[in-house]
mmCIF file of C-alpha atoms in Angstrom:
data_model
loop_
_atom_site.group_PDB
_atom_site.id
_atom_site.type_symbol
_atom_site.label_atom_id
_atom_site.label_comp_id
_atom_site.label_asym_id
_atom_site.label_seq_id
_atom_site.Cartn_x
_atom_site.Cartn_y
_atom_site.Cartn_z
ATOM 1 C CA MET A 1 46.592 87.146 100.803
ATOM 2 C CA THR A 2 43.417 89.196 100.645
ATOM 3 C CA THR A 3 40.839 88.405 98.006
ATOM 4 C CA ARG A 4 38.175 90.573 96.496
ATOM 5 C CA SER A 5 35.212 89.621 94.413
ATOM 6 C CA ALA A 6 35.784 89.611 90.683
ATOM 7 C CA PRO A 7 35.273 92.997 89.042
ATOM 8 C CA ALA A 8 31.917 93.738 87.520
ATOM 9 C CA ALA A 9 33.378 94.364 84.084
ATOM 10 C CA VAL A 10 33.904 91.135 82.192
ATOM 11 C CA ASP A 11 35.997 90.779 79.044
ATOM 12 C CA LEU A 12 33.399 89.092 76.851
ATOM 13 C CA ALA A 13 35.926 88.612 74.056
ATOM 14 C CA ARG A 14 37.835 86.106 76.223
ATOM 15 C CA ARG A 15 34.780 84.348 77.649
ATOM 16 C CA ASP A 16 32.874 81.448 76.131
ATOM 17 C CA LEU A 17 29.370 82.806 76.534
ATOM 18 C CA THR A 18 27.843 79.565 75.291
ATOM 19 C CA LEU A 19 28.903 77.951 78.573
ATOM 20 C CA ASP A 20 27.126 80.692 80.523
ATOM 21 C CA LEU A 21 24.015 80.049 78.464
ATOM 22 C CA ALA A 22 24.300 76.304 79.092
ATOM 23 C CA ARG A 23 24.472 76.834 82.854
ATOM 24 C CA VAL A 24 21.370 79.011 82.843
ATOM 25 C CA VAL A 25 19.443 76.591 80.626
ATOM 26 C CA CYS A 26 20.372 73.674 82.895
ATOM 27 C CA VAL A 27 18.980 75.386 85.988
ATOM 28 C CA LEU A 28 15.828 76.568 84.222
ATOM 29 C CA PHE A 29 15.302 73.043 82.949
ATOM 30 C CA VAL A 30 15.559 71.722 86.505
ATOM 31 C CA ILE A 31 12.671 74.040 87.425
ATOM 32 C CA VAL A 32 10.626 72.714 84.506
ATOM 33 C CA VAL A 33 11.290 69.115 85.557
ATOM 34 C CA HIS A 34 10.174 69.788 89.122
ATOM 35 C CA LEU A 35 7.067 71.617 87.923
ATOM 36 C CA VAL A 36 5.868 68.496 86.110
ATOM 37 C CA GLN A 37 7.066 66.082 88.778
ATOM 38 C CA VAL A 38 5.364 67.574 91.816
ATOM 39 C CA GLY A 39 1.579 67.606 91.819
ATOM 40 C CA ILE A 40 -0.340 68.938 94.814
ATOM 41 C CA GLY A 41 -4.032 69.720 94.584
ATOM 42 C CA PRO A 42 -7.584 68.495 95.128
ATOM 43 C CA GLY A 43 -8.285 64.844 94.408
ATOM 44 C CA PRO A 44 -11.435 63.299 92.907
ATOM 45 C CA ASP A 45 -13.008 63.088 96.368
ATOM 46 C CA GLY A 46 -12.178 66.722 97.149
ATOM 47 C CA GLY A 47 -9.359 65.877 99.534
ATOM 48 C CA LEU A 48 -5.771 67.084 99.140
ATOM 49 C CA VAL A 49 -3.535 64.755 97.139
ATOM 50 C CA ALA A 50 0.183 64.765 96.396
ATOM 51 C CA SER A 51 1.489 62.871 93.385
ATOM 52 C CA ARG A 52 4.251 62.783 90.780
ATOM 53 C CA PRO A 53 2.321 63.213 87.511
ATOM 54 C CA ALA A 54 5.281 63.093 85.114
ATOM 55 C CA GLU A 55 6.544 59.801 86.510
ATOM 56 C CA GLU A 56 3.126 58.253 85.882
ATOM 57 C CA GLN A 57 3.402 58.908 82.138
ATOM 58 C CA PRO A 58 4.546 56.132 79.755
ATOM 59 C CA TRP A 59 7.062 58.491 78.160
ATOM 60 C CA PHE A 60 8.747 59.514 81.410
ATOM 61 C CA ASN A 61 11.709 57.100 81.383
ATOM 62 C CA ALA A 62 12.589 57.941 77.788
ATOM 63 C CA ALA A 63 12.260 61.659 78.519
ATOM 64 C CA THR A 64 14.850 61.427 81.300
ATOM 65 C CA TRP A 65 17.468 60.337 78.759
ATOM 66 C CA VAL A 66 17.191 63.879 77.406
ATOM 67 C CA GLY A 67 15.911 65.703 80.467
ATOM 68 C CA GLN A 68 18.560 64.558 82.931
ATOM 69 C CA ILE A 69 20.923 67.466 82.333
ATOM 70 C CA MET A 70 22.885 67.471 85.600
ATOM 71 C CA PRO A 71 25.897 65.781 83.924
ATOM 72 C CA LEU A 72 26.049 68.724 81.522
ATOM 73 C CA PHE A 73 26.048 71.094 84.495
ATOM 74 C CA PHE A 74 29.116 69.320 85.892
ATOM 75 C CA VAL A 75 30.815 69.395 82.489
ATOM 76 C CA VAL A 76 30.271 73.152 82.305
ATOM 77 C CA GLY A 77 31.352 73.431 85.937
ATOM 78 C CA GLY A 78 34.569 71.601 85.058
ATOM 79 C CA PHE A 79 35.258 74.080 82.273
ATOM 80 C CA ALA A 80 34.745 76.977 84.691
ATOM 81 C CA ALA A 81 36.818 75.280 87.390
ATOM 82 C CA ALA A 82 39.744 74.665 85.036
ATOM 83 C CA THR A 83 39.635 78.272 83.843
ATOM 84 C CA GLY A 84 39.315 79.593 87.394
ATOM 85 C CA TRP A 85 42.142 77.440 88.722
ATOM 86 C CA ARG A 86 44.544 78.544 85.992
ATOM 87 C CA SER A 87 43.662 82.172 86.579
ATOM 88 C CA TRP A 88 43.973 81.743 90.339
ATOM 89 C CA THR A 89 47.407 80.108 90.222
ATOM 90 C CA ALA A 90 48.642 82.623 87.637
ATOM 91 C CA LYS A 91 47.980 85.335 90.237
ATOM 92 C CA GLY A 92 49.918 83.438 92.894
ATOM 93 C CA GLY A 93 46.960 81.762 94.596
ATOM 94 C CA ASP A 94 47.224 78.371 96.272
ATOM 95 C CA ALA A 95 44.893 75.394 96.684
ATOM 96 C CA ALA A 96 43.625 76.483 100.108
ATOM 97 C CA GLY A 97 42.584 79.894 98.797
ATOM 98 C CA PHE A 98 40.846 78.359 95.800
ATOM 99 C CA VAL A 99 38.899 75.846 97.884
ATOM 100 C CA ARG A 100 38.017 78.608 100.331
ATOM 101 C CA THR A 101 36.406 80.818 97.698
ATOM 102 C CA ARG A 102 34.638 77.929 95.987
ATOM 103 C CA THR A 103 33.253 76.648 99.269
ATOM 104 C CA LEU A 104 32.014 80.106 100.213
ATOM 105 C CA ARG A 105 30.218 80.460 96.862
ATOM 106 C CA LEU A 106 28.164 77.399 97.792
ATOM 107 C CA ALA A 107 27.897 77.694 101.586
ATOM 108 C CA GLN A 108 26.814 81.342 101.724
ATOM 109 C CA PRO A 109 23.709 80.986 99.494
ATOM 110 C CA ALA A 110 22.737 77.767 101.309
ATOM 111 C CA LEU A 111 22.900 79.304 104.799
ATOM 112 C CA PRO A 112 19.730 81.481 104.657
ATOM 113 C CA LEU A 113 17.826 78.585 103.086
ATOM 114 C CA PHE A 114 18.709 76.216 105.930
ATOM 115 C CA ILE A 115 17.800 78.908 108.456
ATOM 116 C CA LEU A 116 14.406 79.300 106.783
ATOM 117 C CA PHE A 117 13.872 75.535 106.749
ATOM 118 C CA ALA A 118 14.712 75.344 110.457
ATOM 119 C CA ILE A 119 12.244 78.110 111.285
ATOM 120 C CA ILE A 120 9.392 76.779 109.124
ATOM 121 C CA LEU A 121 9.784 73.160 110.237
ATOM 122 C CA GLY A 122 10.090 74.274 113.860
ATOM 123 C CA VAL A 123 6.894 76.324 113.632
ATOM 124 C CA ALA A 124 5.069 73.530 111.782
ATOM 125 C CA THR A 125 6.085 71.002 114.413
ATOM 126 C CA ALA A 126 5.124 73.286 117.286
ATOM 127 C CA ALA A 127 1.768 74.030 115.636
ATOM 128 C CA GLY A 128 0.972 70.332 115.516
ATOM 129 C CA LEU A 129 0.542 70.079 111.745
ATOM 130 C CA PRO A 130 0.206 66.529 110.377
ATOM 131 C CA GLN A 131 3.630 64.915 110.525
ATOM 132 C CA GLN A 132 3.340 63.182 107.147
ATOM 133 C CA LEU A 133 2.326 66.406 105.397
ATOM 134 C CA VAL A 134 5.247 68.287 106.967
ATOM 135 C CA ALA A 135 7.638 65.450 106.113
ATOM 136 C CA ASP A 136 6.489 65.297 102.488
ATOM 137 C CA ALA A 137 6.850 69.061 102.078
ATOM 138 C CA ALA A 138 10.308 69.024 103.684
ATOM 139 C CA VAL A 139 11.519 66.172 101.490
ATOM 140 C CA GLY A 140 10.282 67.947 98.367
ATOM 141 C CA ALA A 141 11.728 71.352 99.279
ATOM 142 C CA GLY A 142 15.115 69.892 100.200
ATOM 143 C CA SER A 143 15.537 67.493 97.276
ATOM 144 C CA PRO A 144 17.807 69.765 95.163
ATOM 145 C CA LEU A 145 20.338 70.094 97.994
ATOM 146 C CA TRP A 146 22.193 66.902 97.008
ATOM 147 C CA PHE A 147 23.870 69.026 94.352
ATOM 148 C CA LEU A 148 25.736 71.068 96.975
ATOM 149 C CA ALA A 149 27.378 67.969 98.439
ATOM 150 C CA ALA A 150 28.431 66.654 95.028
ATOM 151 C CA TYR A 151 29.670 70.029 93.814
ATOM 152 C CA LEU A 152 31.598 70.733 97.011
ATOM 153 C CA LEU A 153 33.455 67.446 96.533
ATOM 154 C CA CYS A 154 34.251 68.306 92.934
ATOM 155 C CA GLN A 155 35.462 71.812 93.741
ATOM 156 C CA ALA A 156 37.682 70.609 96.574
ATOM 157 C CA ALA A 157 39.257 68.106 94.171
ATOM 158 C CA VAL A 158 40.012 70.684 91.454
ATOM 159 C CA PRO A 159 43.623 71.493 92.481
ATOM 160 C CA PHE A 160 44.553 67.789 92.639
ATOM 161 C CA LEU A 161 42.654 66.757 89.510
ATOM 162 C CA ALA A 162 43.958 69.749 87.569
ATOM 163 C CA ALA A 163 47.509 68.635 88.369
ATOM 164 C CA CYS A 164 46.644 65.077 87.316
ATOM 165 C CA HIS A 165 45.092 66.378 84.107
ATOM 166 C CA ALA A 166 48.194 68.418 83.309
ATOM 167 C CA ARG A 167 50.508 65.408 83.757
ATOM 168 C CA ARG A 168 48.425 62.370 82.747
ATOM 169 C CA PRO A 169 45.042 63.417 81.318
ATOM 170 C CA VAL A 170 44.110 60.037 79.843
ATOM 171 C CA LEU A 171 45.289 58.063 82.871
ATOM 172 C CA THR A 172 43.248 60.370 85.129
ATOM 173 C CA LEU A 173 40.091 59.534 83.166
ATOM 174 C CA VAL A 174 40.907 55.814 83.227
ATOM 175 C CA VAL A 175 41.461 55.746 86.992
ATOM 176 C CA LEU A 176 38.257 57.671 87.721
ATOM 177 C CA ALA A 177 36.261 55.524 85.282
ATOM 178 C CA ALA A 178 37.650 52.353 86.853
ATOM 179 C CA GLY A 179 36.557 53.653 90.247
ATOM 180 C CA VAL A 180 33.029 54.240 88.941
ATOM 181 C CA VAL A 181 32.763 50.711 87.556
ATOM 182 C CA LEU A 182 34.261 49.025 90.619
ATOM 183 C CA VAL A 183 31.891 50.837 92.983
ATOM 184 C CA ASP A 184 28.871 49.911 90.878
ATOM 185 C CA VAL A 185 30.000 46.275 90.670
ATOM 186 C CA ALA A 186 30.461 46.128 94.441
ATOM 187 C CA ARG A 187 27.102 47.781 95.053
ATOM 188 C CA PHE A 188 25.023 45.590 92.771
ATOM 189 C CA SER A 189 26.858 42.336 93.507
ATOM 190 C CA THR A 190 26.514 42.712 97.277
ATOM 191 C CA GLY A 191 23.134 44.430 97.324
ATOM 192 C CA ILE A 192 24.522 47.004 99.781
ATOM 193 C CA GLN A 193 23.167 50.249 98.361
ATOM 194 C CA GLU A 194 25.281 52.434 100.660
ATOM 195 C CA ILE A 195 28.405 51.346 98.754
ATOM 196 C CA GLY A 196 27.101 53.440 95.886
ATOM 197 C CA LEU A 197 27.795 56.592 97.888
ATOM 198 C CA LEU A 198 31.487 56.065 97.143
ATOM 199 C CA ASN A 199 30.716 57.043 93.575
ATOM 200 C CA LEU A 200 30.346 60.617 94.743
ATOM 201 C CA LEU A 201 34.142 60.460 94.692
ATOM 202 C CA PHE A 202 34.289 59.151 91.129
ATOM 203 C CA VAL A 203 31.224 59.881 88.971
ATOM 204 C CA TRP A 204 30.923 63.636 89.356
ATOM 205 C CA PRO A 205 34.689 64.320 89.443
ATOM 206 C CA LEU A 206 34.980 62.226 86.249
ATOM 207 C CA VAL A 207 32.198 64.184 84.537
ATOM 208 C CA GLN A 208 33.832 67.397 85.769
ATOM 209 C CA GLN A 209 37.045 66.181 84.160
ATOM 210 C CA PHE A 210 35.300 66.174 80.776
ATOM 211 C CA GLY A 211 34.955 69.909 81.334
ATOM 212 C CA PHE A 212 38.748 70.121 81.677
ATOM 213 C CA TRP A 213 39.058 68.452 78.269
ATOM 214 C CA TYR A 214 36.437 70.822 76.870
ATOM 215 C CA GLN A 215 38.445 73.766 78.178
ATOM 216 C CA ASP A 216 41.606 72.372 76.578
ATOM 217 C CA GLY A 217 39.884 72.337 73.198
ATOM 218 C CA TRP A 218 39.682 68.550 72.747
ATOM 219 C CA PHE A 219 36.037 68.718 71.666
ATOM 220 C CA ASP A 220 36.802 71.703 69.411
ATOM 221 C CA ARG A 221 39.329 69.592 67.514
ATOM 222 C CA ARG A 222 36.887 66.763 66.826
ATOM 223 C CA HIS A 223 35.013 66.652 63.516
ATOM 224 C CA PRO A 224 31.230 67.125 63.919
ATOM 225 C CA LEU A 225 30.652 63.599 62.609
ATOM 226 C CA ALA A 226 32.990 62.235 65.266
ATOM 227 C CA LEU A 227 31.089 64.109 67.981
ATOM 228 C CA ILE A 228 27.798 62.754 66.634
ATOM 229 C CA GLY A 229 29.256 59.247 66.607
ATOM 230 C CA ILE A 230 30.527 59.501 70.190
ATOM 231 C CA ALA A 231 27.192 60.853 71.446
ATOM 232 C CA ALA A 232 25.268 58.154 69.576
ATOM 233 C CA ALA A 233 27.540 55.427 70.950
ATOM 234 C CA CYS A 234 26.970 56.663 74.490
ATOM 235 C CA TYR A 235 23.195 56.612 74.095
ATOM 236 C CA LEU A 236 23.335 53.186 72.449
ATOM 237 C CA ALA A 237 25.381 51.876 75.363
ATOM 238 C CA LEU A 238 22.671 53.030 77.778
ATOM 239 C CA TRP A 239 20.205 50.564 76.260
ATOM 240 C CA PRO A 240 21.851 47.280 77.363
ATOM 241 C CA LEU A 241 22.897 48.824 80.678
ATOM 242 C CA THR A 242 19.294 49.680 81.537
ATOM 243 C CA ALA A 243 17.363 46.971 79.663
ATOM 244 C CA ILE A 244 19.608 44.032 80.610
ATOM 245 C CA GLY A 245 21.948 45.470 83.225
ATOM 246 C CA PRO A 246 21.172 46.553 86.783
ATOM 247 C CA TYR A 247 20.524 50.217 86.084
ATOM 248 C CA SER A 248 17.209 52.040 86.121
ATOM 249 C CA MET A 249 15.595 52.935 82.808
ATOM 250 C CA SER A 250 14.986 56.362 84.343
ATOM 251 C CA MET A 251 18.075 58.532 84.485
ATOM 252 C CA LEU A 252 16.639 60.115 87.620
ATOM 253 C CA GLY A 253 16.782 56.665 89.179
ATOM 254 C CA ASN A 254 20.523 56.609 88.479
ATOM 255 C CA LEU A 255 21.153 59.961 90.162
ATOM 256 C CA ASN A 256 21.634 59.227 93.863
ATOM 257 C CA PRO A 257 23.878 57.373 94.255
ATOM 258 C CA PRO A 258 25.378 58.322 90.879
ATOM 259 C CA THR A 259 26.153 55.510 88.451
ATOM 260 C CA VAL A 260 27.809 54.620 85.134
ATOM 261 C CA PRO A 261 24.884 55.853 82.960
ATOM 262 C CA LEU A 262 25.460 59.419 84.168
ATOM 263 C CA VAL A 263 29.048 59.243 82.925
ATOM 264 C CA LEU A 264 27.814 58.217 79.477
ATOM 265 C CA LEU A 265 25.286 61.042 79.543
ATOM 266 C CA GLY A 266 28.066 63.462 80.475
ATOM 267 C CA ILE A 267 30.162 62.460 77.451
ATOM 268 C CA ALA A 268 27.174 62.618 75.112
ATOM 269 C CA GLN A 269 26.033 65.989 76.427
ATOM 270 C CA ALA A 270 29.530 67.458 76.132
ATOM 271 C CA CYS A 271 29.589 66.388 72.477
ATOM 272 C CA LEU A 272 26.137 67.798 71.814
ATOM 273 C CA LEU A 273 27.058 71.073 73.498
ATOM 274 C CA ARG A 274 30.036 71.446 71.177
ATOM 275 C CA LEU A 275 27.890 70.578 68.157
ATOM 276 C CA LEU A 276 25.424 73.288 69.147
ATOM 277 C CA LYS A 277 28.131 75.864 69.808
ATOM 278 C CA PRO A 278 27.753 77.734 66.466
ATOM 279 C CA VAL A 279 24.021 78.181 67.058
ATOM 280 C CA LEU A 280 24.498 79.106 70.711
ATOM 281 C CA SER A 281 27.239 81.582 69.765
ATOM 282 C CA ARG A 282 24.887 83.377 67.404
ATOM 283 C CA LEU A 283 22.299 83.561 70.166
ATOM 284 C CA MET A 284 24.829 84.954 72.612
ATOM 285 C CA ALA A 285 25.897 87.593 70.098
ATOM 286 C CA LEU A 286 22.540 89.274 70.743
ATOM 287 C CA ARG A 287 22.730 91.910 73.457
ATOM 288 C CA ALA A 288 19.277 91.003 74.720
ATOM 289 C CA MET A 289 20.305 87.371 75.232
ATOM 290 C CA GLN A 290 23.504 88.463 76.973
ATOM 291 C CA GLY A 291 21.398 90.569 79.314
ATOM 292 C CA VAL A 292 19.052 87.699 80.153
ATOM 293 C CA VAL A 293 21.933 85.306 80.769
ATOM 294 C CA PHE A 294 23.732 87.863 82.929
ATOM 295 C CA VAL A 295 20.659 88.600 85.056
ATOM 296 C CA LEU A 296 19.869 84.935 85.604
ATOM 297 C CA GLY A 297 23.475 83.767 85.763
ATOM 298 C CA SER A 298 24.460 86.293 88.429
ATOM 299 C CA ARG A 299 21.870 84.788 90.808
ATOM 300 C CA LEU A 300 21.867 81.224 89.547
ATOM 301 C CA MET A 301 22.556 79.554 92.886
ATOM 302 C CA THR A 302 19.702 81.484 94.482
ATOM 303 C CA ILE A 303 17.370 80.384 91.687
ATOM 304 C CA TYR A 304 18.440 76.754 92.016
ATOM 305 C CA LEU A 305 18.264 76.535 95.802
ATOM 306 C CA TRP A 306 15.005 78.435 96.248
ATOM 307 C CA HIS A 307 12.916 77.295 93.280
ATOM 308 C CA LEU A 308 11.232 74.360 95.026
ATOM 309 C CA PRO A 309 10.329 76.270 98.222
ATOM 310 C CA VAL A 310 8.890 79.058 96.048
ATOM 311 C CA MET A 311 7.027 76.552 93.886
ATOM 312 C CA LEU A 312 5.528 74.859 96.947
ATOM 313 C CA ALA A 313 4.602 78.229 98.460
ATOM 314 C CA LEU A 314 2.810 79.350 95.286
ATOM 315 C CA THR A 315 1.021 76.013 95.124
ATOM 316 C CA GLY A 316 -0.066 76.517 98.722
ATOM 317 C CA VAL A 317 -1.437 79.955 97.897
ATOM 318 C CA SER A 318 -3.382 78.534 94.957
ATOM 319 C CA LEU A 319 -4.958 75.954 97.279
ATOM 320 C CA LEU A 320 -6.388 78.796 99.357
ATOM 321 C CA ILE A 321 -8.128 80.264 96.309
ATOM 322 C CA PRO A 322 -11.283 78.342 95.327
ATOM 323 C CA GLY A 323 -10.825 76.749 91.903
ATOM 324 C CA ALA A 324 -7.272 78.020 91.430
ATOM 325 C CA ALA A 325 -5.559 74.653 92.055
ATOM 326 C CA PRO A 326 -6.352 72.045 89.361
ATOM 327 C CA THR A 327 -6.313 68.327 90.057
ATOM 328 C CA PRO A 328 -2.771 66.958 89.517
ATOM 329 C CA ALA A 329 -2.259 65.263 86.119
ATOM 330 C CA SER A 330 -5.528 66.684 84.761
ATOM 331 C CA PRO A 331 -5.454 68.623 81.455
ATOM 332 C CA ALA A 332 -5.934 71.868 83.396
ATOM 333 C CA TRP A 333 -2.976 70.971 85.586
ATOM 334 C CA TRP A 334 -0.687 70.395 82.600
ATOM 335 C CA TRP A 335 -1.787 73.670 80.988
ATOM 336 C CA SER A 336 -1.063 75.485 84.270
ATOM 337 C CA ARG A 337 2.615 74.473 84.218
ATOM 338 C CA PRO A 338 3.837 77.278 81.900
ATOM 339 C CA ILE A 339 1.905 79.827 83.973
ATOM 340 C CA LEU A 340 3.415 78.509 87.186
ATOM 341 C CA PHE A 341 6.885 78.540 85.614
ATOM 342 C CA VAL A 342 6.583 82.253 84.850
ATOM 343 C CA ALA A 343 5.230 82.908 88.350
ATOM 344 C CA VAL A 344 8.024 80.931 90.038
ATOM 345 C CA LEU A 345 10.713 82.673 88.013
ATOM 346 C CA GLY A 346 9.198 86.084 88.723
ATOM 347 C CA VAL A 347 9.094 85.453 92.470
ATOM 348 C CA LEU A 348 12.649 84.091 92.396
ATOM 349 C CA LEU A 349 13.936 87.204 90.643
ATOM 350 C CA ALA A 350 12.150 89.413 93.181
ATOM 351 C CA LEU A 351 13.486 87.268 96.028
ATOM 352 C CA SER A 352 16.981 87.466 94.600
ATOM 353 C CA LEU A 353 17.023 91.226 95.146
ATOM 354 C CA VAL A 354 17.371 90.398 98.830
ATOM 355 C CA ILE A 355 18.977 86.968 98.876
ATOM 356 C CA ALA A 356 21.345 87.040 95.889
ATOM 357 C CA LYS A 357 23.794 89.182 97.862
ATOM 358 C CA TRP A 358 24.732 85.944 99.621
ATOM 359 C CA GLU A 359 26.209 84.748 96.320
ATOM 360 C CA ALA A 360 28.713 87.622 96.268
ATOM 361 C CA LEU A 361 31.985 87.067 98.107
ATOM 362 C CA GLY A 362 32.731 90.723 98.605
ATOM 363 C CA THR A 363 36.117 91.508 100.132
ATOM 364 C CA LEU A 364 37.828 88.623 101.898
ATOM 365 C CA GLY A 365 40.799 88.804 104.189
ATOM 366 C CA PRO A 366 43.859 86.550 103.991
ATOM 367 C CA THR A 367 43.198 82.859 103.526
ATOM 368 C CA PRO A 368 42.975 80.910 106.802
ATOM 369 C CA SER A 369 45.231 77.927 107.380
ATOM 370 C CA ARG A 370 44.638 74.728 105.434
ATOM 371 C CA GLY A 371 43.317 73.068 108.577
ATOM 372 C CA VAL A 372 40.692 75.772 109.078
ATOM 373 C CA VAL A 373 39.671 75.615 105.413
ATOM 374 C CA ALA A 374 39.352 71.829 105.691
ATOM 375 C CA ILE A 375 37.176 72.062 108.822
ATOM 376 C CA ALA A 376 34.988 74.710 107.180
ATOM 377 C CA TRP A 377 34.631 72.574 104.060
ATOM 378 C CA VAL A 378 33.466 69.616 106.169
ATOM 379 C CA CYS A 379 30.956 71.870 107.956
ATOM 380 C CA ALA A 380 29.606 72.980 104.574
ATOM 381 C CA PHE A 381 29.529 69.439 103.151
ATOM 382 C CA VAL A 382 27.746 67.627 105.987
ATOM 383 C CA PRO A 383 24.317 69.392 105.778
ATOM 384 C CA PRO A 384 23.584 68.751 102.061
ATOM 385 C CA PHE A 385 25.028 65.244 102.319
ATOM 386 C CA ALA A 386 22.713 64.532 105.268
ATOM 387 C CA VAL A 387 19.738 65.790 103.234
ATOM 388 C CA MET A 388 20.772 63.599 100.305
ATOM 389 C CA GLU A 389 21.079 60.504 102.499
ATOM 390 C CA TRP A 390 18.299 60.947 105.073
ATOM 391 C CA PHE A 391 16.095 63.711 103.594
ATOM 392 C CA LEU A 392 15.356 67.075 105.156
ATOM 393 C CA ASP A 393 13.752 67.251 108.590
ATOM 394 C CA LEU A 394 13.861 69.599 111.567
ATOM 395 C CA PRO A 395 17.051 68.235 113.229
ATOM 396 C CA ILE A 396 18.950 68.258 109.934
ATOM 397 C CA ALA A 397 17.719 71.780 109.159
ATOM 398 C CA VAL A 398 18.811 73.097 112.564
ATOM 399 C CA VAL A 399 22.184 71.347 112.604
ATOM 400 C CA GLY A 400 22.705 72.276 108.954
ATOM 401 C CA ALA A 401 22.077 75.963 109.649
ATOM 402 C CA VAL A 402 24.581 75.872 112.523
ATOM 403 C CA LEU A 403 27.265 74.043 110.523
ATOM 404 C CA LEU A 404 26.881 76.282 107.487
ATOM 405 C CA GLY A 405 27.065 79.324 109.742
ATOM 406 C CA VAL A 406 30.305 77.981 111.238
ATOM 407 C CA ALA A 407 31.681 77.295 107.745
ATOM 408 C CA VAL A 408 30.966 80.826 106.548
ATOM 409 C CA LEU A 409 32.427 82.388 109.703
ATOM 410 C CA LEU A 410 35.592 80.291 109.495
ATOM 411 C CA LEU A 411 36.123 81.024 105.820
ATOM 412 C CA ARG A 412 35.488 84.754 106.134
ATOM 413 C CA ARG A 413 37.598 85.080 109.272
ATOM 414 C CA SER A 414 41.286 85.367 108.485
ATOM 415 C CA PRO A 415 44.572 86.320 110.117
ATOM 416 C CA ALA A 416 45.894 89.829 109.654
ATOM 417 C CA ALA A 417 47.908 90.279 106.508
ATOM 418 C CA VAL A 418 48.885 92.897 103.999
ATOM 419 C CA GLY A 419 48.360 92.836 100.251
ATOM 420 C CA SER A 420 45.491 92.075 97.962
ATOM 421 C CA VAL A 421 44.655 90.243 94.794
ATOM 422 C CA ARG A 422 41.473 90.017 92.785
ATOM 423 C CA SER A 423 39.882 86.592 92.853
ATOM 424 C CA GLU A 424 38.412 84.940 89.790
ATOM 425 C CA ALA A 425 38.361 81.465 91.319
#
């Protein structure tokens, strides 16, 4: 079976544009969070300092209860995955073909980034730059890559979880939720933090499953007061879990490994998204807003993956200009954040003219065998997982570039076959 990229024309009447808007807002909000988290500039003594200004503020932990929007991204991703899977199977597609296209959509945009990291870190090492400075920059630039590992797991699980949802939707949620709790209990009772990595198999797939329920209309059928009550109950439950229980008061502290609080945030955010749907629908009825969402949404993975490298590069340029880089956490630094946001987004859009083509699948040949797809998926999963667990450095960048290159080659290479179908997976 040959697959082609989805046609440019989209039937807006059959598409929930509020979900597209939510995806774009989530990614833009991630940029905002990183802009206030990463502070690099001159210190009081004139030397270069690196700090995390937002985390030093007394309001930071409370702000993360609203600002940690990655669960919402997985809810929206679950909606899109459920829709894509149903469309894919209706056209005769199988699980291997679906996983192939989904893996390519993540591996292809990540490949040029890992190549760039390998080149820059190689040059920096060869030039003898201070190891700690290089390490700090690498860790910061690579921090968003954990998302690729988590999302690859979720996308690979879609065919199985979609079947479970069709047969036993409630039981599927119960089993996944039980897995989340058991992993957290084992992690905190033994003190072995690595056990928490098992929740990659439960937390994000469970939150993705809420997107399946959203797609089925479960949230649409709930009264607004019920949605408010569910969201409020979730936020209320976070208080004893973080104040008395073992979890961090900061929702960023509960991110890697993922934990129970993120599941509660996912439920609450799904409810709030549905409550806001009438307002968001009116916004998306405006042609100008549709245009903005289309422009940003069509290169969203490029924006997400490249925003921190671009932000660090612009910060580096400002350090070369006398007086252009304010002291981190100073009033001037906080006022510079909106300006830097506009600059980062502008550079990303310009960069996307070259790089965003990696997000497009183009024309694909017949799907390789399941074994080849599985090997390619592993090759795509290992690099971001390694960054999540051990942080980005030169060996991981080099090996990651090689593995992602192998993944893309394996998934784009296919046996000879006749016939074609348009892919919306």
